[in-house]
Tab-separated table of C-alpha atoms in Angstrom:
chain	number	residue	atom	x	y	z
A	1	MET	CA	2.795	34.987	7.524
A	2	PRO	CA	3.798	31.811	9.568
A	3	HIS	CA	7.477	31.766	10.338
A	4	GLN	CA	9.773	28.947	9.008
A	5	TYR	CA	11.151	26.841	11.966
A	6	PRO	CA	13.579	23.996	10.035
A	7	SER	CA	11.882	20.425	11.584
A	8	LEU	CA	14.556	18.401	9.805
A	9	SER	CA	18.268	18.402	8.991
A	10	THR	CA	20.036	18.046	5.660
A	11	GLU	CA	21.311	14.541	6.557
A	12	GLN	CA	17.501	13.417	7.998
A	13	LYS	CA	16.220	14.642	4.617
A	14	LYS	CA	18.587	13.008	2.354
A	15	GLU	CA	18.028	9.857	4.764
A	16	LEU	CA	14.276	10.051	3.801
A	17	SER	CA	14.847	10.746	0.113
A	18	ASP	CA	17.124	7.904	-0.453
A	19	ILE	CA	14.914	5.470	1.332
A	20	ALA	CA	11.720	6.520	-0.915
A	21	GLN	CA	13.877	6.003	-3.844
A	22	ARG	CA	15.388	2.855	-2.831
A	23	ILE	CA	11.661	1.601	-2.448
A	24	VAL	CA	10.451	2.573	-5.730
A	25	ALA	CA	13.568	1.828	-7.732
A	26	PRO	CA	12.800	1.097	-11.386
A	27	GLY	CA	10.828	-1.707	-11.630
A	28	LYS	CA	10.040	-2.442	-8.005
A	29	GLY	CA	6.866	-2.015	-5.821
A	30	ILE	CA	6.182	-3.163	-2.498
A	31	LEU	CA	4.512	-6.221	-0.903
A	32	ALA	CA	1.748	-5.460	1.774
A	33	ALA	CA	2.270	-8.334	4.334
A	34	ASP	CA	0.586	-6.055	6.817
A	35	GLU	CA	-2.561	-8.046	7.120
A	36	SER	CA	-3.838	-7.845	10.764
A	37	THR	CA	-4.325	-11.145	12.728
A	38	GLY	CA	-7.914	-10.778	12.148
A	39	SER	CA	-7.294	-10.295	8.452
A	40	MET	CA	-5.155	-13.315	8.420
A	41	ASP	CA	-8.352	-15.174	9.702
A	42	LYS	CA	-10.115	-14.667	6.673
A	43	ARG	CA	-7.370	-15.707	4.253
A	44	MET	CA	-6.538	-19.000	6.461
A	45	ALA	CA	-10.202	-19.919	6.573
A	46	GLN	CA	-10.329	-19.160	2.677
A	47	ILE	CA	-7.940	-22.683	2.529
A	48	ASN	CA	-9.144	-24.194	5.640
A	49	THR	CA	-6.160	-23.768	7.826
A	50	GLU	CA	-6.001	-22.503	11.472
A	51	ASN	CA	-5.336	-19.260	11.671
A	52	THR	CA	-2.205	-19.926	14.175
A	53	GLU	CA	0.833	-17.764	15.242
A	54	GLU	CA	3.161	-20.382	13.553
A	55	ASN	CA	1.111	-20.906	10.463
A	56	ARG	CA	0.944	-16.849	10.032
A	57	ARG	CA	4.811	-16.996	10.640
A	58	PHE	CA	5.208	-19.681	8.150
A	59	TYR	CA	3.294	-18.562	5.540
A	60	ARG	CA	4.706	-15.133	5.731
A	61	GLN	CA	8.505	-16.935	5.562
A	62	ILE	CA	7.009	-18.495	1.811
A	63	LEU	CA	7.039	-15.011	0.621
A	64	PHE	CA	9.609	-13.573	2.098
A	65	SER	CA	12.374	-16.271	1.050
A	66	ALA	CA	11.018	-16.575	-2.548
A	67	ASP	CA	14.366	-16.840	-4.911
A	68	ASP	CA	16.658	-13.885	-6.038
A	69	ARG	CA	14.266	-13.709	-9.292
A	70	VAL	CA	11.834	-11.447	-6.812
A	71	LYS	CA	15.068	-9.052	-6.124
A	72	PRO	CA	14.224	-6.863	-9.223
A	73	CYS	CA	10.723	-6.596	-8.439
A	74	ILE	CA	10.129	-6.013	-4.482
A	75	GLY	CA	11.583	-2.813	-3.050
A	76	GLY	CA	10.061	-2.936	0.191
A	77	VAL	CA	8.193	-5.133	2.268
A	78	ILE	CA	5.401	-3.564	4.791
A	79	PHE	CA	4.760	-5.980	8.168
A	80	PHE	CA	2.435	-6.056	10.713
A	81	HIS	CA	3.526	-5.754	14.054
A	82	GLU	CA	3.889	-9.626	14.901
A	83	THR	CA	5.538	-10.318	11.499
A	84	LEU	CA	8.293	-7.725	12.589
A	85	TYR	CA	9.781	-9.463	15.917
A	86	GLN	CA	9.349	-13.368	14.077
A	87	LYS	CA	11.949	-15.242	12.645
A	88	THR	CA	12.934	-17.906	9.842
A	89	ASP	CA	13.240	-21.492	10.636
A	90	ALA	CA	16.514	-20.839	11.068
A	91	GLY	CA	16.278	-18.203	13.731
A	92	VAL	CA	17.051	-15.035	11.494
A	93	PRO	CA	14.599	-12.216	12.296
A	94	PHE	CA	12.243	-11.828	9.303
A	95	SER	CA	13.636	-8.142	9.262
A	96	LYS	CA	17.228	-8.713	9.208
A	97	PHE	CA	16.292	-11.452	6.397
A	98	ILE	CA	14.504	-9.252	4.224
A	99	LYS	CA	17.176	-6.236	4.870
A	100	ASP	CA	20.087	-8.622	3.807
A	101	LYS	CA	18.129	-9.201	0.349
A	102	GLY	CA	18.382	-5.368	-0.102
A	103	VAL	CA	14.537	-5.117	0.408
A	104	VAL	CA	13.362	-1.957	2.753
A	105	VAL	CA	11.290	-3.125	5.856
A	106	GLY	CA	8.146	-1.351	6.650
A	107	ILE	CA	5.637	-1.040	9.485
A	108	LYS	CA	1.853	-0.725	9.452
A	109	VAL	CA	1.241	1.839	12.513
A	110	ASP	CA	-2.363	2.384	12.229
A	111	LYS	CA	-4.779	0.673	14.687
A	112	GLY	CA	-7.614	0.749	12.483
A	113	VAL	CA	-10.750	3.106	11.643
A	114	VAL	CA	-13.405	4.086	13.850
A	115	PRO	CA	-16.550	6.479	13.498
A	116	LEU	CA	-16.776	9.504	12.842
A	117	ALA	CA	-19.832	10.829	14.589
A	118	GLY	CA	-22.482	12.925	12.866
A	119	THR	CA	-21.438	11.402	9.123
A	120	ASN	CA	-23.181	8.790	7.208
A	121	GLY	CA	-21.462	5.907	8.301
A	122	GLU	CA	-17.920	7.686	7.566
A	123	THR	CA	-14.665	6.610	9.593
A	124	THR	CA	-11.331	8.255	10.744
A	125	THR	CA	-8.342	6.388	11.590
A	126	GLN	CA	-6.869	5.779	15.155
A	127	GLY	CA	-3.611	5.114	16.388
A	128	LEU	CA	-1.856	8.830	17.054
A	129	ASP	CA	-1.713	8.046	20.908
A	130	GLY	CA	1.969	6.987	21.301
A	131	LEU	CA	3.001	6.903	17.748
A	132	TYR	CA	5.880	9.067	18.445
A	133	GLU	CA	7.643	6.312	21.144
A	134	ARG	CA	6.507	3.494	18.781
A	135	CYS	CA	7.980	4.879	15.584
A	136	ALA	CA	11.155	5.363	17.398
A	137	GLN	CA	11.486	1.838	18.769
A	138	TYR	CA	10.534	0.627	15.258
A	139	LYS	CA	13.239	2.524	13.518
A	140	LYS	CA	15.445	0.869	16.322
A	141	ASP	CA	13.902	-2.402	15.306
A	142	GLY	CA	15.049	-2.011	11.361
A	143	ALA	CA	11.787	-0.362	9.917
A	144	ASP	CA	12.562	2.789	7.643
A	145	PHE	CA	9.356	3.630	6.166
A	146	ALA	CA	5.915	2.954	7.342
A	147	LYS	CA	2.175	2.721	6.231
A	148	TRP	CA	-0.976	4.654	7.803
A	149	ARG	CA	-4.702	3.405	5.789
A	150	CYS	CA	-7.598	6.102	5.789
A	151	VAL	CA	-10.949	5.133	4.281
A	152	LEU	CA	-13.491	6.810	2.447
A	153	LYS	CA	-16.366	5.939	0.431
A	154	ILE	CA	-18.578	7.020	-2.189
A	155	THR	CA	-21.931	7.603	-1.841
A	156	SER	CA	-24.624	10.469	-2.885
A	157	THR	CA	-23.810	12.023	0.413
A	158	THR	CA	-20.192	11.078	0.946
A	159	PRO	CA	-17.195	11.462	1.430
A	160	SER	CA	-18.588	14.777	3.506
A	161	ARG	CA	-16.298	17.428	3.794
A	162	LEU	CA	-15.701	16.747	7.479
A	163	ALA	CA	-14.345	13.194	6.769
A	164	ILE	CA	-11.973	14.380	3.846
A	165	ILE	CA	-10.501	17.233	5.976
A	166	GLU	CA	-10.411	14.779	9.538
A	167	ASN	CA	-8.532	12.298	7.376
A	168	ALA	CA	-6.232	14.124	5.812
A	169	ASN	CA	-4.883	15.896	8.895
A	170	VAL	CA	-4.808	12.284	10.554
A	171	LEU	CA	-2.592	11.061	7.681
A	172	ALA	CA	-0.383	14.604	7.746
A	173	ARG	CA	0.050	14.344	11.527
A	174	TYR	CA	1.108	10.777	11.282
A	175	ALA	CA	3.740	11.651	8.608
A	176	SER	CA	5.198	14.252	10.356
A	177	ILE	CA	5.620	12.142	13.014
A	178	CYS	CA	7.562	9.296	11.009
A	179	GLN	CA	9.934	11.561	9.432
A	180	MET	CA	10.919	12.818	12.729
A	181	HIS	CA	12.269	9.260	13.403
A	182	GLY	CA	13.877	8.772	10.150
A	183	ILE	CA	10.906	6.625	8.723
A	184	VAL	CA	9.468	7.223	5.195
A	185	PRO	CA	5.721	7.683	5.527
A	186	ILE	CA	3.170	5.987	3.217
A	187	VAL	CA	0.251	8.333	3.148
A	188	GLU	CA	-2.865	6.159	1.876
A	189	PRO	CA	-6.112	8.037	1.791
A	190	GLU	CA	-8.171	4.926	0.048
A	191	ILE	CA	-11.411	5.724	-1.718
A	192	LEU	CA	-13.440	2.411	-1.334
A	193	PRO	CA	-14.540	0.871	-5.085
A	194	ASP	CA	-17.847	-0.091	-2.933
A	195	GLY	CA	-20.816	1.532	-5.175
A	196	ASP	CA	-22.418	2.027	-8.243
A	197	HIS	CA	-20.646	5.412	-9.192
A	198	ASP	CA	-18.978	5.654	-12.643
A	199	LEU	CA	-15.423	6.761	-13.432
A	200	LYS	CA	-16.116	10.409	-13.735
A	201	ARG	CA	-17.516	10.680	-9.866
A	202	SER	CA	-14.461	8.308	-8.727
A	203	GLN	CA	-12.002	10.817	-10.475
A	204	TYR	CA	-13.771	13.764	-9.191
A	205	VAL	CA	-13.497	12.685	-5.682
A	206	THR	CA	-10.237	11.299	-5.885
A	207	GLU	CA	-9.015	15.090	-6.736
A	208	LYS	CA	-10.838	16.370	-4.100
A	209	VAL	CA	-9.565	13.626	-1.472
A	210	LEU	CA	-5.878	14.058	-2.916
A	211	ALA	CA	-6.153	17.629	-2.884
A	212	ALA	CA	-7.081	17.813	0.712
A	213	VAL	CA	-3.959	15.648	1.804
A	214	TYR	CA	-1.294	17.414	0.091
A	215	LYS	CA	-2.718	20.652	1.589
A	216	ALA	CA	-2.596	18.968	5.288
A	217	LEU	CA	1.082	17.540	4.307
A	218	SER	CA	2.137	21.214	3.739
A	219	ASP	CA	0.547	22.522	6.784
A	220	HIS	CA	2.199	19.851	8.890
A	221	HIS	CA	5.516	20.764	7.441
A	222	VAL	CA	6.229	17.336	5.893
A	223	TYR	CA	9.003	16.901	3.878
A	224	LEU	CA	7.130	15.606	0.115
A	225	GLU	CA	10.543	14.144	-1.191
A	226	GLY	CA	10.977	11.786	1.817
A	227	THR	CA	6.799	10.228	1.390
A	228	LEU	CA	5.521	8.101	-0.785
A	229	LEU	CA	1.435	7.831	-2.124
A	230	LYS	CA	-0.530	4.958	-1.554
A	231	PRO	CA	-3.937	5.832	-3.392
A	232	ASN	CA	-6.291	3.995	-4.967
A	233	MET	CA	-6.669	3.922	-9.079
A	234	VAL	CA	-9.628	5.622	-10.338
A	235	THR	CA	-12.142	3.050	-11.247
A	236	ALA	CA	-15.620	2.821	-11.239
A	237	GLY	CA	-17.364	1.054	-8.420
A	238	GLN	CA	-17.834	-2.223	-8.449
A	239	ALA	CA	-21.862	-2.017	-9.000
A	240	CYS	CA	-21.209	0.071	-11.670
A	241	THR	CA	-23.333	-1.288	-14.899
A	242	LYS	CA	-20.805	0.326	-17.241
A	243	LYS	CA	-17.128	-1.397	-18.002
A	244	TYR	CA	-14.203	0.914	-18.423
A	245	THR	CA	-11.060	-0.028	-20.339
A	246	ALA	CA	-7.616	-0.064	-18.806
A	247	GLN	CA	-6.776	2.725	-20.809
A	248	GLU	CA	-9.880	4.996	-19.296
A	249	ILE	CA	-8.968	3.766	-16.019
A	250	ALA	CA	-5.173	4.706	-16.594
A	251	MET	CA	-6.489	8.569	-18.008
A	252	ALA	CA	-8.638	9.223	-15.255
A	253	THR	CA	-5.856	8.008	-12.762
A	254	VAL	CA	-2.882	9.860	-14.097
A	255	THR	CA	-5.117	12.776	-14.838
A	256	ALA	CA	-6.296	12.826	-11.399
A	257	LEU	CA	-2.577	12.709	-10.125
A	258	ARG	CA	-1.113	15.311	-12.139
A	259	ARG	CA	-4.014	17.831	-10.695
A	260	THR	CA	-3.536	17.142	-7.134
A	261	VAL	CA	0.234	15.463	-6.716
A	262	PRO	CA	3.145	17.318	-6.260
A	263	PRO	CA	6.200	16.348	-8.667
A	264	ALA	CA	8.672	16.419	-5.111
A	265	VAL	CA	6.750	13.225	-4.078
A	266	PRO	CA	8.980	10.220	-5.422
A	267	GLY	CA	6.454	7.518	-6.303
A	268	VAL	CA	2.781	6.397	-6.209
A	269	THR	CA	2.346	2.923	-5.086
A	270	PHE	CA	-1.523	1.701	-6.090
A	271	LEU	CA	-3.126	-0.372	-3.724
A	272	SER	CA	-5.056	-2.905	-5.567
A	273	GLY	CA	-8.596	-2.219	-4.401
A	274	GLY	CA	-10.297	-5.858	-4.792
A	275	GLN	CA	-9.043	-5.928	-8.376
A	276	SER	CA	-8.381	-9.626	-9.502
A	277	GLU	CA	-4.280	-9.965	-9.461
A	278	GLU	CA	-4.575	-9.706	-13.473
A	279	ASP	CA	-6.648	-6.565	-13.775
A	280	ALA	CA	-4.544	-5.153	-11.013
A	281	SER	CA	-1.330	-6.038	-13.078
A	282	ILE	CA	-3.254	-5.125	-16.661
A	283	ASN	CA	-4.199	-1.612	-15.282
A	284	LEU	CA	-0.778	-0.744	-13.596
A	285	ASN	CA	0.495	-1.556	-16.940
A	286	ALA	CA	-1.775	1.055	-18.709
A	287	ILE	CA	-1.067	3.752	-16.126
A	288	ASN	CA	2.524	3.531	-16.853
A	289	GLN	CA	1.848	3.419	-20.826
A	290	CYS	CA	-0.569	6.164	-20.117
A	291	PRO	CA	0.557	9.317	-22.708
A	292	LEU	CA	0.803	11.898	-20.070
A	293	PRO	CA	3.544	13.388	-18.590
A	294	LYS	CA	4.066	11.201	-15.261
A	295	PRO	CA	6.876	12.876	-12.772
A	296	TRP	CA	6.457	10.336	-10.469
A	297	LYS	CA	7.293	6.564	-10.385
A	298	LEU	CA	3.587	4.678	-10.539
A	299	THR	CA	4.441	0.966	-9.121
A	300	PHE	CA	2.363	-1.139	-6.811
A	301	SER	CA	1.819	-1.840	-2.799
A	302	TYR	CA	-0.347	-4.892	-3.372
A	303	GLY	CA	-1.346	-7.150	-0.795
A	304	ARG	CA	-4.346	-9.457	-2.015
A	305	ALA	CA	-3.312	-8.838	-5.906
A	306	LEU	CA	0.181	-10.321	-4.841
A	307	GLN	CA	-0.574	-13.094	-2.612
A	308	ALA	CA	-3.957	-14.656	-3.736
A	309	SER	CA	-2.456	-17.150	-6.488
A	310	THR	CA	0.329	-17.891	-3.521
A	311	LEU	CA	-2.271	-18.770	-0.803
A	312	SER	CA	-4.391	-20.906	-2.960
A	313	ALA	CA	-1.204	-22.722	-4.129
A	314	TRP	CA	0.028	-23.029	-0.834
A	315	ALA	CA	-3.382	-24.695	0.738
A	316	GLY	CA	-1.864	-24.586	4.319
A	317	LYS	CA	0.242	-27.829	3.385
A	318	PRO	CA	4.160	-27.646	3.891
A	319	GLY	CA	4.766	-29.923	0.812
A	320	ASN	CA	3.300	-27.137	-1.634
A	321	LEU	CA	6.120	-24.402	-0.422
A	322	GLN	CA	7.896	-24.817	-3.935
A	323	ALA	CA	4.269	-24.045	-5.865
A	324	ALA	CA	3.094	-21.402	-3.724
A	325	GLN	CA	6.703	-19.651	-4.148
A	326	ALA	CA	6.675	-20.077	-7.732
A	327	ALA	CA	3.008	-18.163	-7.798
A	328	PHE	CA	4.430	-15.326	-5.929
A	329	THR	CA	7.415	-15.146	-8.119
A	330	GLU	CA	5.454	-14.764	-11.233
A	331	ARG	CA	3.126	-12.352	-9.828
A	332	ALA	CA	5.765	-10.354	-8.521
A	333	LYS	CA	7.696	-10.502	-11.852
A	334	ILE	CA	4.510	-9.563	-13.814
A	335	ASN	CA	3.718	-6.317	-11.408
A	336	GLY	CA	7.412	-5.509	-11.997
A	337	LEU	CA	6.899	-5.168	-15.645
A	338	ALA	CA	3.764	-3.446	-15.410
A	339	SER	CA	5.564	-0.777	-12.743
A	340	THR	CA	7.493	0.266	-15.865
A	341	GLY	CA	4.860	-0.268	-18.842
A	342	SER	CA	6.093	-3.434	-20.155
A	343	TYR	CA	3.738	-6.132	-18.983
A	344	VAL	CA	2.703	-8.292	-22.128
A	345	GLN	CA	-0.226	-11.015	-21.472
A	346	SER	CA	0.500	-14.224	-22.215
A	347	GLY	CA	-2.876	-14.830	-23.793
A	348	GLN	CA	-3.288	-18.109	-21.203
A	349	LYS	CA	-6.290	-17.577	-18.814
A	350	ASP	CA	-5.199	-18.119	-15.049
A	351	LYS	CA	-8.282	-19.140	-12.852
A	352	ALA	CA	-6.889	-17.799	-9.891
A	353	ALA	CA	-5.529	-14.288	-10.973
A	354	SER	CA	-8.376	-13.683	-12.918
A	355	GLN	CA	-10.704	-14.384	-9.680
A	356	SER	CA	-12.033	-10.907	-8.071
A	357	LEU	CA	-10.693	-9.940	-4.713
A	358	PHE	CA	-13.239	-7.655	-3.822
A	359	THR	CA	-14.598	-7.426	-0.630
A	360	ALA	CA	-17.290	-4.876	0.583
A	361	SER	CA	-16.316	-2.124	3.271
A	362	TYR	CA	-12.715	-3.771	3.384
A	363	VAL	CA	-10.824	-3.354	6.547
A	364	TYR	CA	-7.174	-4.888	7.349
C-alpha cells in the first residue's frame, strides 16, 4: 500500500478549488484565444490579412474589449504566451485588463504534439521540460489556470494502448506541476473527429481514454477539485454517413462522462472539435438538457466556435470593430445560455455560424 505524502496544503487546495469554480460559474465558459502564431497565420489568411504581431494583438483586443454583455458568459480566457505579455491600445496589459473584468486568466503551456514511435501515426505532447519554472513565472504574471492538449485519433487500429497510457501520464504530470504553483490545470485529451467511425465507436473510445486519464491523475496525486476537464463531445467521425441528432450526441456524451469522470471534478468544458458555431451551441444545449444526472458543470471552452463569425465580421479592417464585437457578443451569449440548457434557436439561418469548422488532423 503506498504511503500518503500530502502534496498540497488546505490553503492551496482551497485556492485551486475556488479558481476552478469561478471559471465554470453558472452560465459561464471559456474563450480559448490560445492559437499559436502558426494557427493565427491560417486564420488571418482566411480574411486576407497579414499575420503580424500587431494584427494578432488588435484582433485579440477586439475579443477582450467586448462590452459588459459578455461578462455573465465568459469565466476564463486562455492566452497564448505572446498574448499574455501584450497590451491594449491604452497600454494596459491584457492579463490585467481581463482580470479587472472579473475573468480568470489562463495560459497554454504545452509545446505541441510529436510522433510516438512504433505507432500508426499517433502522437504525444511535448513541453514537460522546464514546465515547473514556467508555471512559477506564469503565476507571477497573472495566470491562474493552464491548458495542455493531447491528441488521439480513431481508426481500425488506434488509439493504441501505448498512446492512451502515454498521453494520460503526460496530462497527469502536467496537472501535478500546475497545482504545485497554484494553477488550475485544464486536462484536454482530445479525440479527433477525423474518420468514418459511428457514435458507438466514438463513445467506446472516449470512455477508455477518460478512464485512463483519471487513473493517471489519481496515480499522480492530482487534486481533482482543483482541475477542469476539456474533452471532445461524443460525435461520429466527420466522414460517417449516418447523421445523429443532438439528443443522441448528448446521451452518448453524458453516458461516457458518467462512467469515467469523478463527481469531484467541478466542470467539464467541451472543445468544439471543428463543429460549426451553431452545432457546437446546439449540442452543448442538448447535453445540459440530457435527463441523466450530471454532477459537474457542463460548459464550453471554444476557440473556433466562438470566433469564426467574429473573424469574418472583422475581415482585418479597423472600421469593422463594432460589427466584430457584436458577432462575438452574440456567440458568447448563445453559449452562455447553452451551458444552462436554456438556448432556444431563433429560426433564422446564420451562414457564418452554420459553416463547418472542421480541419483534418487539427493542430493549434
